[in-house]
Short mmCIF file of N, CA and C in Angstrom, two decimals:
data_model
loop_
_atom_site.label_atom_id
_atom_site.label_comp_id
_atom_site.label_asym_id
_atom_site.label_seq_id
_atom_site.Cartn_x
_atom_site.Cartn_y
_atom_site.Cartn_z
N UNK A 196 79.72 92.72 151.74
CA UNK A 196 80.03 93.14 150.39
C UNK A 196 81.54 93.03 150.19
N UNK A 197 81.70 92.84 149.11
CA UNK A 197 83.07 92.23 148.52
C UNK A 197 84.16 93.99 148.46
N UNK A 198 85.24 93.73 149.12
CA UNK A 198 85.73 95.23 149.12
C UNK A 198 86.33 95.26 147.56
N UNK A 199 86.32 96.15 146.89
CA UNK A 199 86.50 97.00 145.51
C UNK A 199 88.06 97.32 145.47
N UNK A 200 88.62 96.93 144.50
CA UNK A 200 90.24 97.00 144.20
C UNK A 200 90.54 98.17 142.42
N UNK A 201 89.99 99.34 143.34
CA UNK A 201 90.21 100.40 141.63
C UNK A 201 88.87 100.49 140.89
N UNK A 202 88.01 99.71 141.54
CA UNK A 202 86.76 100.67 141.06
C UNK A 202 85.65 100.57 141.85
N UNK A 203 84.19 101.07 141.38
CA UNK A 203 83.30 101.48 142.16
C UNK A 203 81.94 100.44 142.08
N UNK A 204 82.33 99.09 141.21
CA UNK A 204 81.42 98.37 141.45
C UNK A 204 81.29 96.76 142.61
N UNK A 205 82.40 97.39 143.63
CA UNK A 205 82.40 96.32 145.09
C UNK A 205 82.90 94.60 144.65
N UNK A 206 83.69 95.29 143.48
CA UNK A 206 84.00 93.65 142.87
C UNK A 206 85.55 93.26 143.88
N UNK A 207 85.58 91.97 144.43
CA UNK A 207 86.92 91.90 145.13
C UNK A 207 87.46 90.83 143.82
N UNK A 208 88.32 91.21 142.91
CA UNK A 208 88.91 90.98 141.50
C UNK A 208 89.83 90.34 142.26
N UNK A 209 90.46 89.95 143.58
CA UNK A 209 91.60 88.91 143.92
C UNK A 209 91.24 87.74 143.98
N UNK A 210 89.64 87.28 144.45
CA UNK A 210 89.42 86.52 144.76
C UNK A 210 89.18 85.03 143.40
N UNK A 211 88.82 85.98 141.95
CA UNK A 211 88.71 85.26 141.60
C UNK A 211 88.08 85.52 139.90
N UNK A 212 87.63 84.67 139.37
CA UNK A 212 86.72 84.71 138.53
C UNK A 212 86.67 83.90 137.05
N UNK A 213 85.52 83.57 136.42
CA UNK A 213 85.52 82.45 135.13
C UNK A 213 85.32 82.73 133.65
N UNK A 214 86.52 82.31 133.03
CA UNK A 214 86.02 83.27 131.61
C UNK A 214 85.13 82.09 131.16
N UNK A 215 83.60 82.41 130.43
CA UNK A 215 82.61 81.78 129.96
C UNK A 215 82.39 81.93 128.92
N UNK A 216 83.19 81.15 127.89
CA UNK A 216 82.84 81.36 126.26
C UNK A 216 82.73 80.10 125.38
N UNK A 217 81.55 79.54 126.26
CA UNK A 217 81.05 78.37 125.31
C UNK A 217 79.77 78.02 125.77
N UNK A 218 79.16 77.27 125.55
CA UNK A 218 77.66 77.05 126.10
C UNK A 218 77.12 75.49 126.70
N UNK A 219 78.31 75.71 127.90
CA UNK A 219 78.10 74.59 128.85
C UNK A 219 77.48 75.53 129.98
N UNK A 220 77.01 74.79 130.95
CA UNK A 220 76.21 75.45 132.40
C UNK A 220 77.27 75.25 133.15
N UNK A 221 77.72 76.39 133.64
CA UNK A 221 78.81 76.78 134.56
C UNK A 221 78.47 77.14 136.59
N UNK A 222 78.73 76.42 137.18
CA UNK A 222 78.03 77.09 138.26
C UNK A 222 78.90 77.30 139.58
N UNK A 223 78.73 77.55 140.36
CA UNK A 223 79.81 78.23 141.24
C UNK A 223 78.95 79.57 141.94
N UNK A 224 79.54 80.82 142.80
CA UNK A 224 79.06 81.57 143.51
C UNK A 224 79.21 82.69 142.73
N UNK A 225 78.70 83.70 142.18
CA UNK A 225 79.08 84.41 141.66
C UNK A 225 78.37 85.58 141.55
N UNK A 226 78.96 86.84 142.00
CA UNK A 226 78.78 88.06 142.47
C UNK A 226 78.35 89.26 141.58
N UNK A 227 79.15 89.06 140.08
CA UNK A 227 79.16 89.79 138.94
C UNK A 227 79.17 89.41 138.05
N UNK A 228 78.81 89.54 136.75
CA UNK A 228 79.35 89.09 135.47
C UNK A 228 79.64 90.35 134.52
N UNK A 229 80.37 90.42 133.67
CA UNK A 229 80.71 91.22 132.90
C UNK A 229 80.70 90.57 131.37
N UNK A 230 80.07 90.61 130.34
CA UNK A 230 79.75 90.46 129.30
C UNK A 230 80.97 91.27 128.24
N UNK A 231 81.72 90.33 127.91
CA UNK A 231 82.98 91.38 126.89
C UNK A 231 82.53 90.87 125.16
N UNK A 232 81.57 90.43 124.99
CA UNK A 232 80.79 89.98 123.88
C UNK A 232 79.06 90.16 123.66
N UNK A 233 78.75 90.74 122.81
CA UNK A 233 77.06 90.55 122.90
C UNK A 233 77.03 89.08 123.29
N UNK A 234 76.26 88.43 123.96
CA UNK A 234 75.70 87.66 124.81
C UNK A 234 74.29 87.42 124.79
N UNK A 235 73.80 86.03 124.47
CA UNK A 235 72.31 85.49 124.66
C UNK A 235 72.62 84.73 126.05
N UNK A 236 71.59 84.63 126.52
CA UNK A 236 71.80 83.87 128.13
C UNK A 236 70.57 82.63 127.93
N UNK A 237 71.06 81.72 128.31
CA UNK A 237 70.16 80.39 128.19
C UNK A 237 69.26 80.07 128.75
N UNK A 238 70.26 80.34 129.83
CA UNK A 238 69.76 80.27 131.87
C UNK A 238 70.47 81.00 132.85
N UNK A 239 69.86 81.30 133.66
CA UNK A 239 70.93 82.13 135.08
C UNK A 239 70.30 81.61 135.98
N UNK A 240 70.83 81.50 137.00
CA UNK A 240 70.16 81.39 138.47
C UNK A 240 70.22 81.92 139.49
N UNK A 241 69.87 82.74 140.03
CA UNK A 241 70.19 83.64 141.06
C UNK A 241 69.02 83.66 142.49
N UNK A 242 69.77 83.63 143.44
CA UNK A 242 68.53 83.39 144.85
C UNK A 242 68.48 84.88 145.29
N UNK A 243 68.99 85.72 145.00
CA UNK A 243 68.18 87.41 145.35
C UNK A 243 67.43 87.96 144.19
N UNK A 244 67.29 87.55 143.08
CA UNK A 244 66.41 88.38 141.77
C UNK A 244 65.05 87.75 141.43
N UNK A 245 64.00 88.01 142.30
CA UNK A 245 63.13 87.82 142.08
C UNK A 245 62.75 87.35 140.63
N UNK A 246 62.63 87.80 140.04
CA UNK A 246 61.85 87.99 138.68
C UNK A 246 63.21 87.10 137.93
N UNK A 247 63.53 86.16 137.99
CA UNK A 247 64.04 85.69 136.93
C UNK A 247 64.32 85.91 135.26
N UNK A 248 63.75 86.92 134.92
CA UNK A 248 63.91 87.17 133.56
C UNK A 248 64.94 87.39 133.17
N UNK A 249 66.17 86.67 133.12
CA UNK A 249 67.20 87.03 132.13
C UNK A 249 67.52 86.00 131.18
N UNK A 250 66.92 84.85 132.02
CA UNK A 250 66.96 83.86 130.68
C UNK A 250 66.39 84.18 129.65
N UNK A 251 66.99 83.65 128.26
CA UNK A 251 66.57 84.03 127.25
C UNK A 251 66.92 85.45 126.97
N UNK A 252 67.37 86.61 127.88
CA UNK A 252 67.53 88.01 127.44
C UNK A 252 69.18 87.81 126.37
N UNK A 253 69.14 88.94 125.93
CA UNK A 253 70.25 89.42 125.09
C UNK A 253 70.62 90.27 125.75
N UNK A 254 72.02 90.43 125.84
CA UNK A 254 73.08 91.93 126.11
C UNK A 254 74.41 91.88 125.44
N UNK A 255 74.29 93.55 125.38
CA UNK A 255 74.83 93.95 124.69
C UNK A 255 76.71 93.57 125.15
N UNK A 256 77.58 93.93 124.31
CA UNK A 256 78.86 94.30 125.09
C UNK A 256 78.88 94.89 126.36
N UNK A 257 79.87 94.79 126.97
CA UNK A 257 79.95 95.63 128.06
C UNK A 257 79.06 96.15 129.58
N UNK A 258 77.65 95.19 128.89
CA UNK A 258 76.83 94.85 129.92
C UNK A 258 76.99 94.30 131.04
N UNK A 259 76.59 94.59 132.24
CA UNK A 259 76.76 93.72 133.24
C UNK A 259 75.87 93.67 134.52
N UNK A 260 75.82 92.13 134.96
CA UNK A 260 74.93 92.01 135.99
C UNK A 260 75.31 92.02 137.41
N UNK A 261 74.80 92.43 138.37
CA UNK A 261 75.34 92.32 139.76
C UNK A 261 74.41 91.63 140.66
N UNK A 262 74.80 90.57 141.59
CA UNK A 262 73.87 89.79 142.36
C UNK A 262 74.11 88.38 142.76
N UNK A 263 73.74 88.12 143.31
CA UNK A 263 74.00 86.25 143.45
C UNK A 263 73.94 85.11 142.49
N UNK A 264 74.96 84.97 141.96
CA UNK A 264 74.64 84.03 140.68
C UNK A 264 74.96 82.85 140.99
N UNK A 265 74.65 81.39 140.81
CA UNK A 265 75.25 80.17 141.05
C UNK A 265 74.94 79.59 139.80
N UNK A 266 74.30 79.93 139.17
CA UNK A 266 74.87 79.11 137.91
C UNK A 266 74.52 79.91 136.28
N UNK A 267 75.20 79.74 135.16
CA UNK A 267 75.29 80.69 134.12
C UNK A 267 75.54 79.58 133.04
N UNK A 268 74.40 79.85 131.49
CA UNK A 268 74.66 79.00 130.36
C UNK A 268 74.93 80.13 129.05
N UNK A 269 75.19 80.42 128.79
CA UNK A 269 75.27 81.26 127.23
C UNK A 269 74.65 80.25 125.87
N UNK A 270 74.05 81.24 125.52
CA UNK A 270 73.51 80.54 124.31
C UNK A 270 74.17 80.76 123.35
N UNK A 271 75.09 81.93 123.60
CA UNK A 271 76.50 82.43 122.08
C UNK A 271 77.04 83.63 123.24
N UNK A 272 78.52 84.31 122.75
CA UNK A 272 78.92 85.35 123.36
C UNK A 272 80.11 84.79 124.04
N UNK A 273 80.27 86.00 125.09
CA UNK A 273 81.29 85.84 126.22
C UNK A 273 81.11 86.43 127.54
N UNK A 274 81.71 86.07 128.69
CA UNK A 274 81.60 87.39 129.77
C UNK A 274 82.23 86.59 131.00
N UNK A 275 82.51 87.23 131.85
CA UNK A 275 83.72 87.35 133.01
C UNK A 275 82.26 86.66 134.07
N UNK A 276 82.71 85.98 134.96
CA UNK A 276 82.02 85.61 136.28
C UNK A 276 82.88 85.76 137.06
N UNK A 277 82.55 86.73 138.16
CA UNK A 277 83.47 86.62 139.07
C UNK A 277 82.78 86.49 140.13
N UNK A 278 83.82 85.87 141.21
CA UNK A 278 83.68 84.61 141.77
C UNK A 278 83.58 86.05 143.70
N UNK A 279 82.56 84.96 144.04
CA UNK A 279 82.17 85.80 145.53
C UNK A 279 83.36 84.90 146.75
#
């Protein structure tokens, strides 16, 4: 797990991360996302989340996901990927 720099969600914020505010498929390793815009999601891909359902979900501001991400599309919105 990624050591935490000032807060309590194990994010290591030195290493990295992608601002995503357009709706190309972005892919890379990615640990967290943080949503600083309501957000439609196109596609995600993740190899620990079983259940795939976030494609197609909506979130709100300030939402955020934690887990193995390698690749991320927005269908409208914004949000932080940060990088494992």
């Amino acid at each position: 797990m990624a050591k935490s720099h000032g807060g309590t969600s194990g994010v290591d914020y030195s290493v990295g991360a992608e601002i995503i505010n357009d709706t190309a498929t972005h892919t890379g390793q990615f640990m967290h996302i943080d949503f600083y815009e309501g957000s439609t999601i196109s596609a995600i891909i993740s190899t620990n989340v079983i259940d795939n359902s976030f494609a197609s979900a909506t979130v709100d501001q300030g939402a955020h996901l934690t887990g193995y991400f390698t690749s991320i599309k927005l269908q409208n919105g914004a949000c932080i990927a940060y990088k494992i």
